Amino acid sequence: MNDLSRSEPRGLLFIVSAPSGAGKTSLVKALVERDPGLALSVSCTTRLAREGEQDGVHYHFLDRERFECEIGEGAFLEHAEVFGNLYGTRAADVRRCLDAGQDVLLEIDWQGARQVREHFPEAIGLFVLPPSIEELERRLRGRGTDSDDVIARRMAQARDELAHFAEYGYLVVNDRFETALAALAAIVTAERQRLAYQRPRLAALLDPIESTI
Ligand code: 5GP
Protein backbone atom coordinates (compact mmCIF):
# COMPACT_ATOMS: atom_id res chain seq x y z
CA MET A 1 0.00 0.00 0.00
CA ASN A 2 1.37 3.43 -0.82
CA ASP A 3 0.46 6.95 0.33
CA LEU A 4 -2.19 7.50 -2.30
CA SER A 5 -4.33 4.56 -1.28
CA ARG A 6 -4.15 5.50 2.38
CA SER A 7 -5.13 9.14 1.89
CA GLU A 8 -8.71 10.32 2.38
CA PRO A 9 -10.62 11.14 -0.80
CA ARG A 10 -10.31 14.86 -1.54
CA GLY A 11 -12.46 16.84 -3.94
CA LEU A 12 -11.26 18.51 -7.13
CA LEU A 13 -11.23 22.29 -7.48
CA PHE A 14 -12.44 23.66 -10.82
CA ILE A 15 -12.16 27.33 -11.81
CA VAL A 16 -14.32 28.66 -14.64
CA SER A 17 -13.64 32.11 -16.09
CA ALA A 18 -14.87 33.93 -19.19
CA PRO A 19 -15.52 37.41 -20.49
CA SER A 20 -19.09 38.56 -19.89
CA GLY A 21 -21.15 37.66 -22.95
CA ALA A 22 -19.50 34.25 -23.40
CA GLY A 23 -22.42 32.50 -21.69
CA LYS A 24 -20.45 31.22 -18.71
CA THR A 25 -23.16 31.64 -16.07
CA SER A 26 -25.79 29.63 -18.00
CA LEU A 27 -23.25 26.91 -18.79
CA VAL A 28 -22.12 26.63 -15.17
CA LYS A 29 -25.72 26.55 -13.94
CA ALA A 30 -26.57 23.69 -16.33
CA LEU A 31 -23.34 21.85 -15.47
CA VAL A 32 -23.91 21.83 -11.69
CA GLU A 33 -27.61 21.02 -12.11
CA ARG A 34 -26.80 17.77 -13.90
CA ASP A 35 -23.85 16.87 -11.68
CA PRO A 36 -24.74 16.47 -7.99
CA GLY A 37 -21.08 15.79 -7.19
CA LEU A 38 -20.12 19.32 -8.19
CA ALA A 39 -20.77 22.11 -5.67
CA LEU A 40 -20.92 25.66 -7.01
CA SER A 41 -19.23 27.97 -4.53
CA VAL A 42 -21.41 30.94 -3.53
CA SER A 43 -19.26 34.08 -3.75
CA CYS A 44 -19.52 37.22 -1.66
CA THR A 45 -20.04 40.55 -3.42
CA THR A 46 -20.63 44.20 -2.61
CA ARG A 47 -22.73 44.72 -5.74
CA LEU A 48 -26.49 45.06 -5.34
CA ALA A 49 -28.68 42.04 -6.00
CA ARG A 50 -30.22 41.95 -9.47
CA GLU A 51 -33.86 41.07 -9.92
CA GLY A 52 -34.42 37.41 -9.10
CA GLU A 53 -31.13 36.99 -7.20
CA GLN A 54 -31.37 35.63 -3.66
CA ASP A 55 -28.94 36.26 -0.82
CA GLY A 56 -27.06 33.06 0.02
CA VAL A 57 -28.08 31.40 -3.25
CA HIS A 58 -26.61 33.47 -6.09
CA TYR A 59 -24.25 35.48 -3.90
CA HIS A 60 -23.73 36.48 -0.29
CA PHE A 61 -24.51 40.19 -0.60
CA LEU A 62 -22.33 42.17 1.82
CA ASP A 63 -21.83 45.88 2.29
CA ARG A 64 -18.34 47.21 1.62
CA GLU A 65 -17.50 47.64 5.30
CA ARG A 66 -18.36 44.02 6.11
CA PHE A 67 -16.48 42.79 3.03
CA GLU A 68 -13.35 44.75 3.97
CA CYS A 69 -13.61 43.46 7.53
CA GLU A 70 -13.62 39.87 6.21
CA ILE A 71 -10.59 40.69 4.03
CA GLY A 72 -8.82 41.88 7.19
CA GLU A 73 -9.71 38.65 8.97
CA GLY A 74 -8.19 36.64 6.11
CA ALA A 75 -11.52 34.99 5.38
CA PHE A 76 -11.13 35.01 1.60
CA LEU A 77 -9.31 32.43 -0.49
CA GLU A 78 -9.30 35.13 -3.17
CA HIS A 79 -10.94 38.47 -3.74
CA ALA A 80 -10.88 41.05 -6.49
CA GLU A 81 -12.49 44.24 -7.65
CA VAL A 82 -14.54 43.66 -10.81
CA PHE A 83 -16.50 46.46 -12.50
CA GLY A 84 -16.16 48.62 -9.35
CA ASN A 85 -17.50 45.99 -6.95
CA LEU A 86 -15.69 43.60 -4.65
CA TYR A 87 -16.09 39.84 -5.17
CA GLY A 88 -14.57 37.06 -3.10
CA THR A 89 -14.61 33.37 -2.23
CA ARG A 90 -14.66 32.38 1.44
CA ALA A 91 -11.79 29.96 2.10
CA ALA A 92 -13.54 27.99 4.84
CA ASP A 93 -16.46 27.01 2.57
CA VAL A 94 -14.16 25.72 -0.16
CA ARG A 95 -11.84 23.81 2.18
CA ARG A 96 -14.77 22.17 4.01
CA CYS A 97 -16.18 20.80 0.73
CA LEU A 98 -12.82 19.62 -0.61
CA ASP A 99 -11.93 17.92 2.68
CA ALA A 100 -15.29 16.10 2.58
CA GLY A 101 -14.39 14.72 -0.85
CA GLN A 102 -16.78 17.03 -2.69
CA ASP A 103 -15.72 18.63 -6.00
CA VAL A 104 -16.04 22.42 -6.04
CA LEU A 105 -16.51 24.84 -8.91
CA LEU A 106 -15.52 28.50 -8.62
CA GLU A 107 -17.01 30.92 -11.15
CA ILE A 108 -14.55 33.78 -10.77
CA ASP A 109 -12.49 36.22 -12.85
CA TRP A 110 -8.84 35.89 -13.91
CA GLN A 111 -7.56 37.92 -10.92
CA GLY A 112 -9.24 35.53 -8.48
CA ALA A 113 -8.06 32.51 -10.47
CA ARG A 114 -4.44 33.63 -10.07
CA GLN A 115 -4.81 33.90 -6.29
CA VAL A 116 -6.51 30.49 -6.05
CA ARG A 117 -3.64 28.87 -7.98
CA GLU A 118 -1.19 30.16 -5.35
CA HIS A 119 -3.00 28.11 -2.67
CA PHE A 120 -4.18 25.26 -4.90
CA PRO A 121 -1.71 24.78 -7.78
CA GLU A 122 -3.61 21.62 -8.69
CA ALA A 123 -6.84 23.59 -9.38
CA ILE A 124 -8.21 22.88 -12.86
CA GLY A 125 -8.76 26.01 -14.94
CA LEU A 126 -11.42 26.20 -17.64
CA PHE A 127 -11.85 29.27 -19.83
CA VAL A 128 -15.03 29.80 -21.86
CA LEU A 129 -14.56 31.67 -25.14
CA PRO A 130 -17.09 33.22 -27.50
CA PRO A 131 -16.89 31.87 -31.09
CA SER A 132 -15.60 35.26 -32.29
CA ILE A 133 -15.07 38.83 -31.11
CA GLU A 134 -17.89 39.95 -33.44
CA GLU A 135 -20.28 37.44 -31.87
CA LEU A 136 -19.24 38.58 -28.39
CA GLU A 137 -20.05 42.19 -29.31
CA ARG A 138 -23.38 41.13 -30.79
CA ARG A 139 -24.22 39.31 -27.53
CA LEU A 140 -23.09 42.26 -25.38
CA ARG A 141 -25.29 44.60 -27.40
CA GLY A 142 -28.19 42.38 -26.34
CA ARG A 143 -31.49 44.00 -27.11
CA GLY A 144 -29.89 47.23 -28.20
CA THR A 145 -31.03 49.30 -25.24
CA ASP A 146 -27.53 50.32 -24.09
CA SER A 147 -25.60 53.34 -25.38
CA ASP A 148 -22.50 52.94 -27.54
CA ASP A 149 -20.41 54.13 -24.58
CA VAL A 150 -21.72 51.35 -22.35
CA ILE A 151 -21.13 48.76 -25.10
CA ALA A 152 -17.59 50.05 -25.68
CA ARG A 153 -16.82 49.79 -21.95
CA ARG A 154 -18.19 46.25 -21.77
CA MET A 155 -16.14 45.27 -24.82
CA ALA A 156 -12.97 46.71 -23.27
CA GLN A 157 -13.63 44.72 -20.06
CA ALA A 158 -14.32 41.58 -22.08
CA ARG A 159 -11.05 41.97 -24.01
CA ASP A 160 -9.22 42.42 -20.71
CA GLU A 161 -10.59 39.09 -19.41
CA LEU A 162 -10.00 37.35 -22.79
CA ALA A 163 -6.34 38.34 -22.68
CA HIS A 164 -5.82 35.81 -19.85
CA PHE A 165 -7.03 32.67 -21.67
CA ALA A 166 -3.51 31.15 -21.68
CA GLU A 167 -3.52 30.91 -17.86
CA TYR A 168 -6.12 28.11 -18.06
CA GLY A 169 -5.53 24.46 -18.87
CA TYR A 170 -8.76 24.01 -20.86
CA LEU A 171 -10.44 26.24 -23.46
CA VAL A 172 -14.11 25.70 -24.34
CA VAL A 173 -15.76 27.68 -27.15
CA ASN A 174 -19.41 28.42 -26.53
CA ASP A 175 -20.77 28.36 -30.06
CA ARG A 176 -23.56 25.86 -29.53
CA PHE A 177 -24.68 25.73 -25.87
CA GLU A 178 -25.18 21.94 -25.74
CA THR A 179 -21.79 21.26 -27.33
CA ALA A 180 -20.00 23.56 -24.90
CA LEU A 181 -21.88 22.02 -21.96
CA ALA A 182 -20.91 18.52 -23.10
CA ALA A 183 -17.26 19.63 -23.34
CA LEU A 184 -17.29 21.03 -19.79
CA ALA A 185 -18.93 17.86 -18.45
CA ALA A 186 -16.37 15.71 -20.31
CA ILE A 187 -13.48 17.61 -18.70
CA VAL A 188 -14.97 17.11 -15.23
CA THR A 189 -15.50 13.41 -15.95
CA ALA A 190 -11.96 12.92 -17.29
CA GLU A 191 -10.38 14.67 -14.31
CA ARG A 192 -12.29 12.32 -12.02
CA GLN A 193 -10.74 9.25 -13.64
CA ARG A 194 -7.19 10.27 -12.66
CA LEU A 195 -5.23 7.85 -10.49
CA ALA A 196 -4.94 10.22 -7.52
CA TYR A 197 -8.70 10.77 -7.49
CA GLN A 198 -9.69 7.13 -8.02
CA ARG A 199 -7.18 5.46 -5.71
CA PRO A 200 -8.70 6.41 -2.34
CA ARG A 201 -12.23 6.01 -3.69
CA LEU A 202 -11.57 2.52 -5.04
CA ALA A 203 -9.62 1.29 -2.02
CA ALA A 204 -11.93 -1.71 -1.54
CA LEU A 205 -11.19 -2.86 -5.11
CA LEU A 206 -7.55 -1.84 -5.38
CA ASP A 207 -6.08 -2.73 -1.97
CA PRO A 208 -6.63 -6.50 -2.36
CA ILE A 209 -5.17 -6.32 -5.89
CA GLU A 210 -2.08 -4.50 -4.60
CA SER A 211 -1.60 -6.85 -1.70
CA THR A 212 -1.29 -9.77 -4.11
CA ILE A 213 1.34 -8.06 -6.28
P1 5GP B 1 -21.64 39.40 -12.00
O1 5GP B 1 -21.71 40.64 -11.16
O2 5GP B 1 -22.09 39.67 -13.42
O3 5GP B 1 -22.38 38.26 -11.37
O4 5GP B 1 -20.12 38.96 -12.09
C1 5GP B 1 -19.16 39.83 -12.59
C2 5GP B 1 -17.81 39.15 -12.67
O5 5GP B 1 -17.33 38.85 -11.35
C3 5GP B 1 -17.78 37.84 -13.44
O6 5GP B 1 -16.63 37.84 -14.29
C4 5GP B 1 -17.61 36.80 -12.37
O7 5GP B 1 -16.92 35.66 -12.82
C5 5GP B 1 -16.80 37.55 -11.35
N1 5GP B 1 -16.92 36.97 -10.01
C6 5GP B 1 -18.04 36.45 -9.43
N2 5GP B 1 -17.76 35.98 -8.21
C7 5GP B 1 -16.44 36.17 -8.01
C8 5GP B 1 -15.53 35.85 -6.94
O8 5GP B 1 -15.88 35.30 -5.90
N3 5GP B 1 -14.24 36.22 -7.11
C9 5GP B 1 -13.78 36.83 -8.25
N4 5GP B 1 -12.47 37.11 -8.32
N5 5GP B 1 -14.59 37.12 -9.28
C10 5GP B 1 -15.90 36.80 -9.16
XYZ file of C-alpha atoms and ligand atoms in Angstrom:
237
model
C 0.000 0.000 0.000
C 1.368 3.432 -0.818
C 0.463 6.951 0.335
C -2.193 7.502 -2.305
C -4.330 4.560 -1.277
C -4.149 5.496 2.382
C -5.132 9.144 1.890
C -8.709 10.318 2.383
C -10.624 11.145 -0.804
C -10.309 14.859 -1.538
C -12.456 16.837 -3.943
C -11.261 18.507 -7.125
C -11.231 22.286 -7.478
C -12.444 23.658 -10.822
C -12.165 27.326 -11.812
C -14.322 28.657 -14.643
C -13.644 32.110 -16.092
C -14.870 33.927 -19.189
C -15.524 37.408 -20.492
C -19.092 38.562 -19.893
C -21.150 37.658 -22.946
C -19.503 34.250 -23.399
C -22.422 32.500 -21.689
C -20.449 31.219 -18.711
C -23.164 31.637 -16.073
C -25.795 29.626 -18.005
C -23.255 26.908 -18.788
C -22.122 26.632 -15.173
C -25.723 26.546 -13.937
C -26.570 23.690 -16.331
C -23.340 21.853 -15.469
C -23.910 21.830 -11.693
C -27.611 21.019 -12.112
C -26.801 17.773 -13.903
C -23.845 16.868 -11.682
C -24.737 16.475 -7.992
C -21.076 15.790 -7.191
C -20.117 19.318 -8.195
C -20.769 22.105 -5.672
C -20.922 25.658 -7.010
C -19.234 27.973 -4.526
C -21.407 30.941 -3.528
C -19.258 34.083 -3.747
C -19.517 37.222 -1.663
C -20.041 40.546 -3.415
C -20.634 44.200 -2.610
C -22.733 44.724 -5.738
C -26.489 45.064 -5.341
C -28.678 42.040 -5.999
C -30.221 41.946 -9.468
C -33.863 41.072 -9.917
C -34.417 37.407 -9.095
C -31.130 36.994 -7.202
C -31.374 35.631 -3.659
C -28.939 36.263 -0.817
C -27.057 33.063 0.022
C -28.084 31.399 -3.252
C -26.612 33.471 -6.089
C -24.247 35.484 -3.896
C -23.733 36.475 -0.292
C -24.510 40.189 -0.603
C -22.326 42.169 1.820
C -21.826 45.883 2.292
C -18.338 47.212 1.618
C -17.496 47.638 5.305
C -18.359 44.020 6.110
C -16.483 42.788 3.033
C -13.354 44.750 3.970
C -13.612 43.463 7.528
C -13.615 39.873 6.206
C -10.587 40.689 4.027
C -8.821 41.879 7.187
C -9.708 38.651 8.971
C -8.187 36.643 6.112
C -11.525 34.990 5.378
C -11.127 35.007 1.604
C -9.312 32.432 -0.487
C -9.299 35.127 -3.170
C -10.937 38.473 -3.738
C -10.877 41.048 -6.493
C -12.495 44.244 -7.650
C -14.537 43.660 -10.806
C -16.500 46.460 -12.502
C -16.156 48.619 -9.355
C -17.502 45.990 -6.951
C -15.691 43.600 -4.649
C -16.090 39.841 -5.167
C -14.571 37.056 -3.097
C -14.615 33.368 -2.233
C -14.656 32.382 1.441
C -11.786 29.963 2.101
C -13.545 27.988 4.843
C -16.462 27.006 2.572
C -14.159 25.716 -0.160
C -11.845 23.805 2.184
C -14.775 22.167 4.005
C -16.185 20.804 0.727
C -12.818 19.621 -0.612
C -11.933 17.922 2.679
C -15.287 16.103 2.582
C -14.387 14.722 -0.855
C -16.782 17.028 -2.689
C -15.722 18.628 -6.001
C -16.043 22.418 -6.036
C -16.513 24.838 -8.912
C -15.521 28.501 -8.624
C -17.012 30.918 -11.153
C -14.546 33.782 -10.774
C -12.495 36.219 -12.846
C -8.842 35.886 -13.905
C -7.559 37.915 -10.921
C -9.236 35.534 -8.484
C -8.057 32.508 -10.468
C -4.439 33.632 -10.073
C -4.813 33.895 -6.287
C -6.507 30.489 -6.046
C -3.642 28.866 -7.980
C -1.194 30.157 -5.348
C -3.003 28.108 -2.671
C -4.179 25.256 -4.902
C -1.711 24.779 -7.776
C -3.614 21.616 -8.688
C -6.836 23.590 -9.379
C -8.213 22.877 -12.858
C -8.761 26.007 -14.941
C -11.419 26.198 -17.643
C -11.853 29.265 -19.833
C -15.031 29.799 -21.858
C -14.563 31.666 -25.142
C -17.094 33.223 -27.503
C -16.894 31.867 -31.086
C -15.598 35.256 -32.287
C -15.074 38.826 -31.113
C -17.890 39.946 -33.440
C -20.282 37.444 -31.871
C -19.242 38.584 -28.388
C -20.046 42.185 -29.314
C -23.385 41.128 -30.787
C -24.225 39.313 -27.526
C -23.093 42.255 -25.376
C -25.289 44.597 -27.400
C -28.186 42.382 -26.343
C -31.493 43.999 -27.111
C -29.892 47.230 -28.203
C -31.032 49.303 -25.239
C -27.528 50.323 -24.094
C -25.604 53.337 -25.381
C -22.498 52.937 -27.544
C -20.408 54.128 -24.576
C -21.722 51.352 -22.354
C -21.132 48.758 -25.096
C -17.586 50.048 -25.682
C -16.816 49.791 -21.954
C -18.187 46.245 -21.771
C -16.142 45.266 -24.821
C -12.972 46.707 -23.271
C -13.625 44.724 -20.062
C -14.318 41.583 -22.084
C -11.047 41.965 -24.010
C -9.221 42.416 -20.714
C -10.595 39.091 -19.414
C -9.999 37.351 -22.787
C -6.342 38.341 -22.676
C -5.824 35.807 -19.851
C -7.028 32.669 -21.670
C -3.515 31.148 -21.678
C -3.520 30.908 -17.863
C -6.118 28.108 -18.060
C -5.534 24.455 -18.868
C -8.764 24.015 -20.858
C -10.439 26.239 -23.458
C -14.107 25.700 -24.335
C -15.757 27.679 -27.150
C -19.411 28.424 -26.528
C -20.766 28.364 -30.061
C -23.563 25.860 -29.528
C -24.680 25.726 -25.871
C -25.182 21.935 -25.743
C -21.791 21.260 -27.333
C -20.005 23.563 -24.898
C -21.876 22.022 -21.961
C -20.907 18.517 -23.097
C -17.261 19.628 -23.336
C -17.291 21.031 -19.790
C -18.930 17.857 -18.449
C -16.367 15.708 -20.308
C -13.481 17.611 -18.701
C -14.967 17.105 -15.229
C -15.496 13.408 -15.951
C -11.964 12.917 -17.291
C -10.380 14.672 -14.307
C -12.294 12.315 -12.018
C -10.737 9.250 -13.643
C -7.190 10.267 -12.662
C -5.232 7.854 -10.489
C -4.938 10.220 -7.524
C -8.702 10.768 -7.491
C -9.693 7.125 -8.019
C -7.181 5.462 -5.713
C -8.701 6.408 -2.336
C -12.226 6.014 -3.692
C -11.567 2.525 -5.039
C -9.615 1.289 -2.023
C -11.934 -1.713 -1.543
C -11.194 -2.860 -5.108
C -7.547 -1.837 -5.379
C -6.085 -2.725 -1.971
C -6.632 -6.504 -2.359
C -5.171 -6.319 -5.891
C -2.079 -4.504 -4.601
C -1.595 -6.854 -1.696
C -1.294 -9.771 -4.106
C 1.343 -8.064 -6.276
P -21.642 39.404 -12.003
O -21.713 40.637 -11.161
O -22.088 39.668 -13.417
O -22.377 38.256 -11.375
O -20.118 38.959 -12.085
C -19.160 39.835 -12.594
C -17.812 39.155 -12.670
O -17.332 38.850 -11.354
C -17.779 37.837 -13.442
O -16.629 37.843 -14.290
C -17.615 36.804 -12.366
O -16.917 35.660 -12.825
C -16.796 37.549 -11.349
N -16.922 36.969 -10.012
C -18.037 36.455 -9.430
N -17.758 35.980 -8.205
C -16.436 36.167 -8.013
C -15.532 35.853 -6.942
O -15.879 35.302 -5.902
N -14.241 36.220 -7.112
C -13.783 36.829 -8.251
N -12.475 37.108 -8.320
N -14.595 37.120 -9.279
C -15.897 36.800 -9.159
